[in-house]
Amino acid sequence: MKLKIKILLANPLSVMGLLLISLVFGSAIFADFITPFPLHKGAVVDFSNFNQAPNLTNIMGTDLVGRDLFTRIIYAFRISIMLGVVVLIISVPIGVFMGLLAGYSGGKLDFVLMRITDVFLSIPPLVLAMAVMGLLEPTLLNGMLAVTAMWWPWYTRLIYNLTRSEKEEGYVVAAEVVGASRWHVMFREILPNCTHAIITKMTLDFGFVILIVSSLSFLGLGVQAPTPDLGSMVAEGARYLPDSWWLTVFPGLAILIIVFGFNLVGDALRDMMDTDS
Amino acid sequence: MPPILRLIVQRISLALVVLIGVSMLIFAIARVIPGDPARIALGPNATVEQVEILRETLHLNDPIYVQYGYFVRDISQGDLGVSLYTNRPVTIDIAQFLPATLELVIVAGIMMICIGLPLGMISARYKGQFIDNLLRVVSLLGVSAPSFVWAVILMLLFAYFLPIFPVAGRIEDIYVIKAVTGFLLIDTLIDGNIDAFFNASWHIFLPAFALALSGIGQAARLTRANMIETYNKPYIEMMRAYGVSQFRIASRYAFKPSLIPSLTIIGLDFAAMLGNAFLVEAVFAWPGLSRYGVAVILRKDLNAIVGTVLVISLTFVLVNIIVDLLIAFLNPRIRYSQRPK
């Protein structure tokens, strides 16, 4: 473990990724202390100061009702991180369980479960989430639900493929010969050997969940005002291009920074896994 | 049966199973929504009797599996119901808007393959050197932002600050093109109107590129990883020993086997692009399925939502069949493993 952290820190790209992630998490946690106008996270108006280009007081400018954009972006990190955590906490266990079950059981159960997974994978993720979101009310909770509904199949497919290859390994056959139960083999023998892959995918996915959620709110199907959200900020600002460019560029770059950070670290983790095997 | 035909039959029957599943899923989503679809359709001023009559015509009083039966029957007859938003049959609405979206996605797909694969090949060839690191960071950046962010940034840079490309639309209004296929790039050529063709290409470039960026990044990353793996194989070593040129090795011997794993992901990326097209269309005011889709979703227009999702999924399943067959065509091991046992 110690060695692995050392490898991770030896690569400048992954160090940069770790820095970006800590920056985002740190600023989200301490948002109340580091933002210049903490009150601007809510429904405040300051019309004397609206639509200002970036300047010394408002380093990223102000929005159409005069709120500090920098403050709102930092608070939007909170929502994004929370959504990422909740979606993955719910969808990963479901996906992993289905994948283990289908891969280890084989036969009819395998066929049925994997076809169900195929069905979910045959609807473009954003479209499925949009449909769920549109039919329910567009709230934060439903947004999480919608994204969760489309996220688990990716884990099912990943774990299914891993399980199918691990199943033939000596240690699994040995456990079966001693008479270990099905659940024991699935959860105590095969699952621990998949954790690397799961953690790597979760790191990469954290960024992608944030990306999808921001896309939903860009279309007006996600987090609702006055809660600050990166996607809806871009959507709102896009109408005032090119003059008020800061309204779209800074929230857009904020999304890029989070997702880029997680991708850098996820990539490094994956490379490390490859050298393991 | 020849192996390739056997494979086609097998893939199509699997796709049918998946499509039936998709129809069930969409049906289920459409039925779990809170509220009475008949009441939503008629609005709050309708009387109880009117709602009851509509419930009867929509078969809402029948058991759920009977309703599903009607649903499948209508779909198989190409009847997706009437949209509450436009008051027209959903099939006509979709037929009007889908070509613009498909055109955008196909052009983006071509860009993804024509730019992403060569970038990955170059990266693999110069592994660990400056150009490889640069390309890796660039492709990772491409993957790391949603397409609407790229759309906004590209639009600011190349349509406003450097006014090279048009800001919105598919073609300038001065051109009148007879709609044959609905694909402007093809219709203008059928018309023989070269000016209009270039104008349409001019308009599609920026949105398609914004849409393709994450795909380009993805394709480059995958191709790089697969090529590096192939470069370590003994047969490549042998080619080098024979003195075959680097370019020939890369383009001919290392590329083909590395392409196979990338193709599967390219198929999946195509699916993502069908969804992401919604985002890019919104930024560039592209008259495709997006505005319609978002409008009907916000209005809870059940038939139209179901129709849109169904058509997009069907397109995606078709693309995946094509990708599967392409892989089989490229990989002799799959091609010949389909022999009857």
XYZ file of C-alpha atoms in Angstrom:
618
model
C 0.000 0.000 0.000
C 2.786 2.381 1.002
C 4.584 1.540 -2.222
C 1.484 2.289 -4.245
C 1.043 5.735 -2.753
C 4.689 6.334 -3.606
C 4.068 5.333 -7.243
C 1.024 7.559 -7.349
C 3.011 10.524 -6.036
C 5.855 9.932 -8.474
C 3.635 10.712 -11.445
C 3.225 14.477 -11.964
C -0.154 14.055 -13.641
C -1.705 12.127 -10.777
C -0.265 14.607 -8.270
C -1.955 17.340 -10.260
C -5.191 15.346 -10.164
C -4.952 14.867 -6.405
C -4.311 18.586 -5.981
C -7.335 19.496 -8.094
C -9.571 17.117 -6.153
C -8.354 18.405 -2.780
C -8.824 21.956 -3.981
C -12.425 21.267 -4.967
C -13.267 19.290 -1.815
C -11.461 21.760 0.436
C -13.194 24.787 -1.008
C -16.564 23.042 -0.849
C -16.094 22.112 2.816
C -14.801 25.518 3.882
C -17.044 27.469 1.520
C -18.436 29.566 4.391
C -14.965 30.854 5.246
C -13.261 31.313 1.910
C -15.997 32.823 -0.226
C -16.239 36.616 -0.180
C -20.069 36.752 -0.152
C -21.427 33.572 1.518
C -24.959 34.997 1.478
C -24.976 34.940 -2.319
C -25.504 31.185 -2.376
C -29.237 31.749 -1.928
C -31.938 33.963 -3.393
C -30.294 37.341 -2.836
C -30.426 40.271 -5.225
C -28.086 43.222 -5.570
C -29.239 45.040 -8.671
C -26.800 47.903 -8.208
C -24.078 45.420 -8.990
C -25.570 43.143 -11.637
C -23.805 41.602 -14.641
C -20.360 42.969 -13.752
C -17.335 41.715 -15.652
C -14.589 40.146 -13.498
C -12.956 42.795 -11.290
C -11.098 43.028 -7.981
C -14.146 42.596 -5.716
C -15.855 39.963 -7.825
C -12.983 38.026 -9.331
C -15.287 36.049 -11.652
C -17.838 38.804 -12.148
C -21.452 38.865 -10.986
C -24.583 37.244 -12.369
C -27.769 38.829 -13.648
C -29.112 39.676 -10.197
C -25.774 40.856 -8.868
C -24.577 37.774 -6.991
C -20.859 37.001 -6.842
C -20.132 34.239 -9.355
C -17.062 32.925 -7.525
C -19.119 32.390 -4.354
C -21.842 30.583 -6.233
C -19.395 28.317 -8.041
C -17.774 27.244 -4.768
C -21.185 26.469 -3.263
C -22.158 24.607 -6.424
C -19.210 22.270 -5.771
C -21.049 21.137 -2.631
C -24.137 20.038 -4.535
C -22.060 18.332 -7.228
C -19.969 16.391 -4.714
C -23.018 15.359 -2.733
C -24.757 14.101 -5.874
C -21.668 12.163 -6.924
C -21.362 10.475 -3.528
C -25.048 9.557 -3.237
C -25.366 8.196 -6.779
C -22.305 5.983 -6.429
C -23.198 4.775 -2.913
C -26.551 3.513 -4.183
C -25.715 2.293 -7.676
C -22.365 0.566 -7.123
C -23.590 -2.086 -4.611
C -26.599 -2.868 -6.808
C -24.475 -3.192 -9.933
C -21.763 -5.233 -8.229
C -24.284 -7.633 -6.688
C -26.048 -8.216 -10.006
C -22.742 -8.741 -11.790
C -21.493 -11.269 -9.236
C -24.791 -13.134 -9.285
C -25.011 -13.306 -13.082
C -21.351 -14.122 -13.601
C -21.086 -16.790 -10.942
C -24.464 -18.470 -11.461
C -24.345 -18.788 -15.225
C -27.199 -20.430 -17.103
C -30.656 -18.908 -17.242
C -30.126 -16.396 -14.443
C -27.025 -15.141 -16.262
C -28.997 -14.726 -19.497
C -31.921 -12.905 -17.884
C -29.834 -10.562 -15.722
C -27.453 -9.639 -18.509
C -30.293 -8.963 -20.961
C -31.871 -6.645 -18.365
C -28.505 -4.903 -18.144
C -28.348 -4.682 -21.944
C -31.760 -3.050 -21.971
C -30.588 -0.301 -19.635
C -27.392 0.100 -21.622
C -29.350 0.431 -24.890
C -30.905 3.721 -23.902
C -28.369 6.541 -24.080
C -27.663 7.454 -20.435
C -28.651 11.078 -20.722
C -31.890 10.241 -22.521
C -32.927 7.682 -19.898
C -32.200 10.137 -17.110
C -34.098 12.853 -18.958
C -37.122 10.624 -19.383
C -37.174 9.609 -15.713
C -36.588 13.190 -14.658
C -39.217 14.574 -16.988
C -41.911 12.177 -15.856
C -41.173 12.785 -12.198
C -40.800 16.307 -10.851
C -37.407 17.901 -11.580
C -36.021 18.015 -8.036
C -32.654 17.222 -6.512
C -33.872 13.879 -5.163
C -35.353 12.779 -8.495
C -32.175 13.853 -10.220
C -30.217 11.451 -8.049
C -32.789 8.739 -8.695
C -32.630 9.240 -12.437
C -28.860 9.112 -12.585
C -28.717 6.120 -10.235
C -31.157 4.244 -12.455
C -28.738 4.496 -15.359
C -25.485 3.995 -13.502
C -25.665 0.487 -12.000
C -25.576 -1.477 -15.317
C -21.993 -0.359 -16.010
C -20.870 -1.999 -12.769
C -22.879 -5.114 -13.537
C -21.112 -5.508 -16.851
C -17.668 -4.837 -15.349
C -18.069 -7.280 -12.447
C -19.777 -9.839 -14.675
C -16.754 -10.013 -16.977
C -14.337 -10.149 -14.045
C -16.350 -12.848 -12.283
C -16.472 -14.975 -15.395
C -12.689 -15.002 -15.633
C -12.048 -15.302 -11.861
C -14.466 -18.232 -11.653
C -11.979 -20.483 -13.417
C -9.062 -19.518 -11.140
C -7.529 -22.079 -8.822
C -8.504 -20.351 -5.601
C -12.194 -20.313 -6.511
C -12.175 -23.958 -7.554
C -10.338 -24.800 -4.311
C -12.974 -23.029 -2.227
C -15.726 -24.859 -4.082
C -14.028 -28.219 -3.539
C -13.843 -27.643 0.227
C -17.579 -27.056 0.109
C -17.799 -23.292 0.496
C -21.277 -21.937 -0.062
C -22.201 -19.981 -3.153
C -22.436 -16.720 -1.205
C -19.084 -17.346 0.447
C -17.399 -17.850 -2.926
C -19.094 -14.813 -4.423
C -18.496 -12.341 -1.620
C -15.438 -13.643 0.222
C -13.416 -15.088 -2.637
C -14.299 -13.329 -5.901
C -15.386 -9.889 -4.695
C -12.109 -9.020 -2.883
C -10.293 -9.653 -6.154
C -12.503 -7.163 -7.939
C -12.087 -4.274 -5.488
C -9.207 -2.728 -7.443
C -11.312 -2.508 -10.566
C -14.300 -1.174 -8.640
C -12.294 1.562 -6.906
C -10.673 2.642 -10.172
C -14.006 2.814 -11.940
C -15.586 4.698 -9.043
C -12.824 7.316 -9.167
C -13.391 7.861 -12.875
C -17.164 7.756 -12.469
C -17.275 10.359 -9.732
C -16.320 12.885 -12.362
C -18.725 11.471 -14.924
C -21.684 11.532 -12.505
C -20.995 15.217 -11.944
C -20.818 15.658 -15.700
C -24.183 13.977 -16.312
C -25.920 15.787 -13.473
C -24.669 19.118 -14.771
C -25.942 18.166 -18.235
C -29.374 17.460 -16.786
C -29.537 20.767 -15.004
C -28.212 22.483 -18.134
C -31.405 21.294 -19.828
C -33.470 22.588 -16.906
C -34.132 19.092 -15.570
C -31.970 19.126 -12.490
C -31.202 21.208 -9.464
C -33.635 24.121 -9.319
C -32.984 27.764 -8.455
C -31.908 29.356 -6.173
C -29.580 26.457 -5.308
C -26.317 27.192 -7.099
C -25.552 24.578 -9.743
C -22.864 24.602 -12.411
C -25.017 23.214 -15.240
C -27.900 25.633 -14.792
C -25.451 28.532 -14.432
C -24.012 27.725 -17.879
C -27.515 27.412 -19.350
C -28.592 30.740 -17.915
C -25.448 32.496 -19.106
C -25.539 31.000 -22.609
C -28.353 33.372 -23.484
C -26.073 36.355 -22.845
C -23.181 35.309 -25.052
C -20.856 36.763 -26.143
C -21.077 39.946 -24.055
C -21.392 38.364 -20.596
C -18.940 35.577 -21.334
C -17.967 35.109 -17.664
C -21.450 33.779 -16.860
C -20.785 30.617 -18.878
C -17.017 30.301 -19.064
C -16.276 30.117 -15.317
C -18.958 27.579 -14.350
C -17.985 25.562 -17.428
C -14.330 25.561 -16.422
C -15.365 24.595 -12.886
C -17.008 21.423 -14.213
C -13.926 20.749 -16.317
C -11.644 21.072 -13.264
C -13.563 18.575 -11.109
C -13.950 15.968 -13.830
C -10.361 16.427 -15.039
C -9.049 15.915 -11.498
C -10.924 12.658 -11.026
C -9.913 11.454 -14.493
C -6.225 12.080 -13.809
C -6.315 10.131 -10.554
C -8.503 7.386 -12.013
C -6.120 6.988 -14.928
C -3.130 6.695 -12.632
C -4.965 4.078 -10.559
C -5.737 2.107 -13.687
C -2.148 2.205 -14.867
C -1.084 0.952 -11.456
C -3.514 -1.932 -11.680
C -2.150 -2.915 -15.059
C 1.393 -3.158 -13.707
C 0.060 -5.346 -10.882
C -1.127 -8.047 -13.211
C -25.498 -21.453 -43.147
C -22.316 -19.450 -43.782
C -20.737 -18.237 -40.559
C -21.252 -14.552 -41.214
C -24.974 -15.052 -41.935
C -25.303 -17.113 -38.776
C -23.723 -14.286 -36.835
C -26.112 -11.739 -38.338
C -29.145 -13.827 -37.422
C -27.817 -14.336 -33.910
C -27.121 -10.636 -33.330
C -30.483 -9.555 -34.687
C -32.397 -11.987 -32.505
C -30.480 -10.786 -29.434
C -31.251 -7.212 -30.444
C -34.938 -8.116 -30.653
C -34.855 -9.441 -27.077
C -33.226 -6.181 -25.981
C -35.773 -4.090 -27.896
C -38.678 -5.919 -26.245
C -37.013 -5.192 -22.914
C -36.592 -1.534 -23.832
C -40.282 -1.286 -24.739
C -41.206 -2.836 -21.365
C -38.904 -0.462 -19.498
C -40.273 2.602 -21.270
C -43.815 1.383 -20.740
C -43.079 0.889 -17.047
C -41.532 4.348 -16.680
C -44.518 5.877 -18.453
C -46.953 4.095 -16.151
C -45.365 4.768 -12.782
C -45.685 8.527 -13.071
C -47.925 10.038 -10.461
C -51.193 11.367 -11.821
C -53.726 10.221 -14.367
C -52.459 10.480 -17.970
C -55.997 11.195 -19.177
C -56.386 14.006 -16.658
C -52.996 15.468 -17.648
C -53.955 15.287 -21.327
C -57.298 17.025 -20.880
C -56.231 19.620 -18.361
C -57.850 20.671 -15.095
C -61.061 22.004 -16.694
C -62.280 18.701 -18.132
C -65.279 17.006 -16.531
C -65.094 13.620 -14.851
C -67.081 12.103 -17.737
C -64.664 13.418 -20.365
C -61.734 12.002 -18.436
C -63.526 8.664 -18.097
C -64.189 8.514 -21.868
C -60.525 9.254 -22.643
C -59.446 6.633 -20.081
C -61.598 4.127 -21.943
C -60.169 5.065 -25.386
C -56.619 4.948 -24.025
C -57.405 1.518 -22.468
C -56.332 2.846 -19.070
C -59.045 0.829 -17.303
C -57.692 -2.502 -18.532
C -55.192 -4.615 -16.598
C -51.579 -3.538 -17.030
C -50.527 -6.449 -19.281
C -53.455 -5.769 -21.617
C -52.329 -2.148 -21.795
C -48.830 -3.320 -22.664
C -50.337 -5.492 -25.423
C -52.074 -2.463 -26.971
C -48.857 -0.485 -26.595
C -46.825 -3.071 -28.516
C -49.527 -3.436 -31.177
C -49.548 0.311 -31.800
C -45.758 0.525 -31.959
C -45.512 -2.346 -34.418
C -47.975 -0.501 -36.648
C -45.761 2.567 -36.440
C -48.330 4.391 -34.349
C -46.826 6.271 -31.422
C -49.941 8.240 -30.592
C -50.578 11.965 -30.773
C -48.348 14.532 -29.152
C -50.130 16.844 -26.731
C -47.535 19.512 -27.447
C -47.838 19.755 -31.242
C -51.208 17.982 -31.672
C -49.691 15.899 -34.441
C -48.833 12.201 -34.591
C -45.561 11.629 -32.742
C -44.149 9.676 -35.706
C -44.518 12.722 -37.966
C -42.892 14.995 -35.387
C -39.968 12.637 -34.958
C -39.578 12.110 -38.698
C -39.300 15.862 -39.046
C -36.679 16.429 -36.337
C -34.656 13.198 -36.317
C -32.672 13.685 -39.577
C -31.058 16.916 -38.329
C -29.969 15.168 -35.132
C -28.742 12.071 -36.948
C -26.798 14.207 -39.417
C -25.064 15.964 -36.527
C -24.286 12.702 -34.731
C -23.009 10.968 -37.860
C -20.693 13.843 -38.780
C -19.454 13.892 -35.170
C -18.921 10.115 -35.352
C -16.850 10.477 -38.517
C -14.782 13.207 -36.838
C -14.296 10.980 -33.799
C -12.903 8.165 -35.940
C -10.879 10.306 -38.367
C -9.244 12.402 -35.630
C -9.295 10.133 -32.574
C -7.756 7.013 -34.093
C -4.758 8.763 -35.750
C -4.087 10.715 -32.539
C -4.033 7.441 -30.604
C -1.685 5.889 -33.179
C 0.725 8.826 -32.951
C 0.624 8.693 -29.148
C 1.434 4.995 -29.121
C 4.219 5.413 -31.656
C 5.942 8.097 -29.538
C 5.073 6.525 -26.197
C 6.534 8.388 -23.214
C 7.822 11.260 -25.318
C 6.672 14.855 -25.204
C 4.139 14.536 -28.014
C 2.551 11.497 -26.336
C 2.180 13.306 -22.998
C 0.742 16.350 -24.716
C -1.803 14.296 -26.669
C -2.761 12.378 -23.523
C -3.505 15.550 -21.584
C -5.427 17.020 -24.513
C -7.549 13.902 -24.962
C -8.203 13.706 -21.233
C -9.357 17.324 -21.288
C -11.691 16.435 -24.153
C -13.292 13.708 -22.055
C -13.486 15.886 -18.951
C -16.061 18.473 -19.922
C -19.671 17.970 -20.940
C -20.295 18.736 -24.603
C -22.320 21.837 -23.792
C -19.260 23.412 -22.163
C -17.189 22.686 -25.272
C -20.021 24.011 -27.414
C -20.075 27.286 -25.491
C -16.279 27.649 -25.520
C -15.948 26.824 -29.233
C -18.782 29.169 -30.063
C -17.167 32.028 -28.126
C -13.777 31.439 -29.722
C -14.643 30.619 -33.327
C -17.994 32.273 -33.895
C -17.767 35.456 -31.820
C -14.141 36.420 -31.119
C -12.865 35.018 -34.407
C -15.984 35.082 -36.546
C -15.023 32.160 -38.770
C -18.078 29.960 -38.281
C -21.777 30.802 -38.082
C -23.330 31.065 -34.620
C -26.487 29.015 -35.130
C -28.708 27.089 -37.500
C -28.181 24.463 -40.185
C -27.969 26.597 -43.322
C -28.530 30.204 -44.369
C -32.107 31.105 -45.219
C -31.263 32.187 -48.752
C -30.934 28.572 -49.850
C -34.153 26.702 -50.531
C -33.468 22.998 -50.527
C -36.055 20.386 -51.366
C -36.195 17.849 -48.528
C -35.586 14.365 -49.881
C -33.719 12.567 -47.113
C -33.856 15.325 -44.511
C -30.063 15.232 -44.354
C -29.050 18.646 -45.646
C -25.576 17.522 -46.646
C -27.135 14.895 -48.929
C -30.143 16.922 -50.093
C -27.963 19.804 -51.273
C -25.908 17.376 -53.329
C -29.015 15.793 -54.829
C -30.117 19.304 -55.722
C -26.737 19.887 -57.306
C -26.396 23.076 -55.282
C -22.696 23.077 -54.347
C -22.831 26.496 -52.671
C -25.578 25.295 -50.375
C -23.619 22.139 -49.615
C -20.609 24.158 -48.490
C -22.848 26.463 -46.509
C -24.417 23.514 -44.701
C -20.991 21.960 -44.042
C -19.870 25.312 -42.651
C -22.810 25.323 -40.263
C -22.417 21.743 -39.074
C -18.678 21.901 -38.409
C -18.631 23.613 -35.014
C -21.570 21.804 -33.370
C -20.342 18.441 -34.659
C -16.833 19.125 -33.384
C -18.147 20.134 -29.948
C -20.143 16.924 -29.869
C -17.208 14.830 -31.082
C -14.596 16.173 -28.643
C -15.215 13.725 -25.813
C -15.438 10.876 -28.315
C -12.167 11.938 -29.931
C -10.488 11.896 -26.519
C -11.958 8.515 -25.695
C -11.019 6.978 -29.059
C -7.470 8.355 -28.880
C -6.939 7.007 -25.356
C -8.234 3.563 -26.220
C -6.345 3.276 -29.486
C -3.159 4.326 -27.714
C -3.564 1.663 -24.998
C -4.407 -1.080 -27.498
C -1.626 -0.159 -29.910
C 0.962 -0.208 -27.120
C -0.206 -3.676 -26.181
C 0.007 -4.833 -29.785
C 3.464 -3.302 -30.249
C 4.766 -5.708 -27.591
C 3.606 -8.775 -29.510
C 6.276 -11.027 -31.069
C 4.908 -10.710 -34.600
C 5.549 -6.965 -34.603
C 9.089 -7.680 -33.442
C 9.430 -10.047 -36.380
C 8.192 -7.399 -38.820
C 10.828 -5.028 -37.455
C 13.470 -7.702 -37.872
C 12.439 -8.086 -41.504
C 12.971 -4.355 -41.961
C 9.348 -3.439 -42.653
C 8.958 0.343 -42.348
C 7.585 1.836 -39.124
C 4.724 3.440 -40.970
C 3.704 0.185 -42.594
C 3.890 -1.675 -39.292
C 1.763 0.964 -37.576
C -0.829 1.373 -40.291
C -1.119 -2.223 -41.365
C -0.009 -4.772 -38.820
C -0.506 -3.089 -35.470
C -3.579 -1.026 -36.271
C -6.110 -3.651 -37.263
C -5.956 -5.835 -34.148
C -5.906 -2.707 -31.963
C -9.006 -1.388 -33.642
C -11.243 -4.208 -32.452
C -11.503 -3.288 -28.751
C -11.826 0.399 -29.686
C -14.776 -0.295 -31.961
C -16.977 -1.605 -29.142
C -16.417 1.572 -27.184
C -16.980 3.676 -30.291
C -20.411 2.058 -30.548
C -21.142 3.019 -26.949
C -19.829 6.531 -27.561
C -22.256 6.838 -30.409
C -25.024 6.196 -27.898
C -23.661 8.859 -25.619
C -23.560 11.262 -28.571
C -27.237 10.663 -29.338
C -27.921 11.926 -25.821
C -25.304 14.664 -25.831
C -26.670 15.961 -29.126
C -29.467 17.389 -26.997
C -26.949 19.605 -25.209
C -25.101 20.785 -28.304
C -28.325 21.441 -30.183
C -29.521 23.631 -27.348
C -26.387 25.806 -27.564
C -26.270 26.115 -31.366
C -30.051 26.390 -31.870
C -29.829 23.301 -34.078
C -33.329 22.368 -35.227
C -33.113 18.710 -34.223
C -34.827 16.363 -31.833
C -33.471 18.235 -28.824
C -35.784 21.198 -28.669
C -38.728 18.883 -29.276
C -37.492 16.368 -26.696
C -36.901 18.938 -23.972
C -40.185 20.681 -24.722
C -42.226 17.484 -24.463
C -40.378 16.410 -21.317
C -41.116 19.708 -19.598
C -44.785 19.397 -20.640
C -45.046 15.746 -19.538
C -46.231 14.839 -23.012
C -46.310 11.081 -22.462
C -46.664 9.784 -26.036
C -43.981 12.082 -27.336
C -41.511 11.198 -24.555
C -42.066 7.477 -25.059
C -41.727 7.876 -28.827
C -38.521 9.899 -28.623
C -36.827 7.518 -26.201
C -37.944 4.523 -28.258
C -36.632 5.905 -31.544
C -33.297 6.894 -30.019
C -32.893 3.448 -28.449
C -33.765 1.761 -31.739
C -31.105 3.827 -33.514
C -28.600 2.869 -30.874
C -29.394 -0.845 -31.058
C -29.012 -0.716 -34.849
C -25.631 0.992 -34.536
C -24.487 -1.670 -32.115
C -25.464 -4.455 -34.501
C -23.448 -2.745 -37.222
C -20.457 -2.372 -34.875
C -20.687 -6.039 -33.860
C -20.720 -7.137 -37.489
C -17.812 -4.838 -38.287
C -15.832 -6.424 -35.467
C -16.666 -9.870 -36.763
C -15.573 -8.779 -40.204
C -12.256 -7.457 -38.888
C -11.536 -10.361 -36.579
C -11.200 -13.723 -38.327
C -11.338 -15.565 -35.013
C -14.871 -14.343 -34.389
C -15.797 -14.710 -38.033
C -14.922 -18.387 -38.153
C -15.915 -19.361 -34.619
C -19.535 -19.128 -35.716
C -19.355 -22.407 -37.613
C -22.099 -24.877 -36.685
C -20.776 -27.331 -34.139
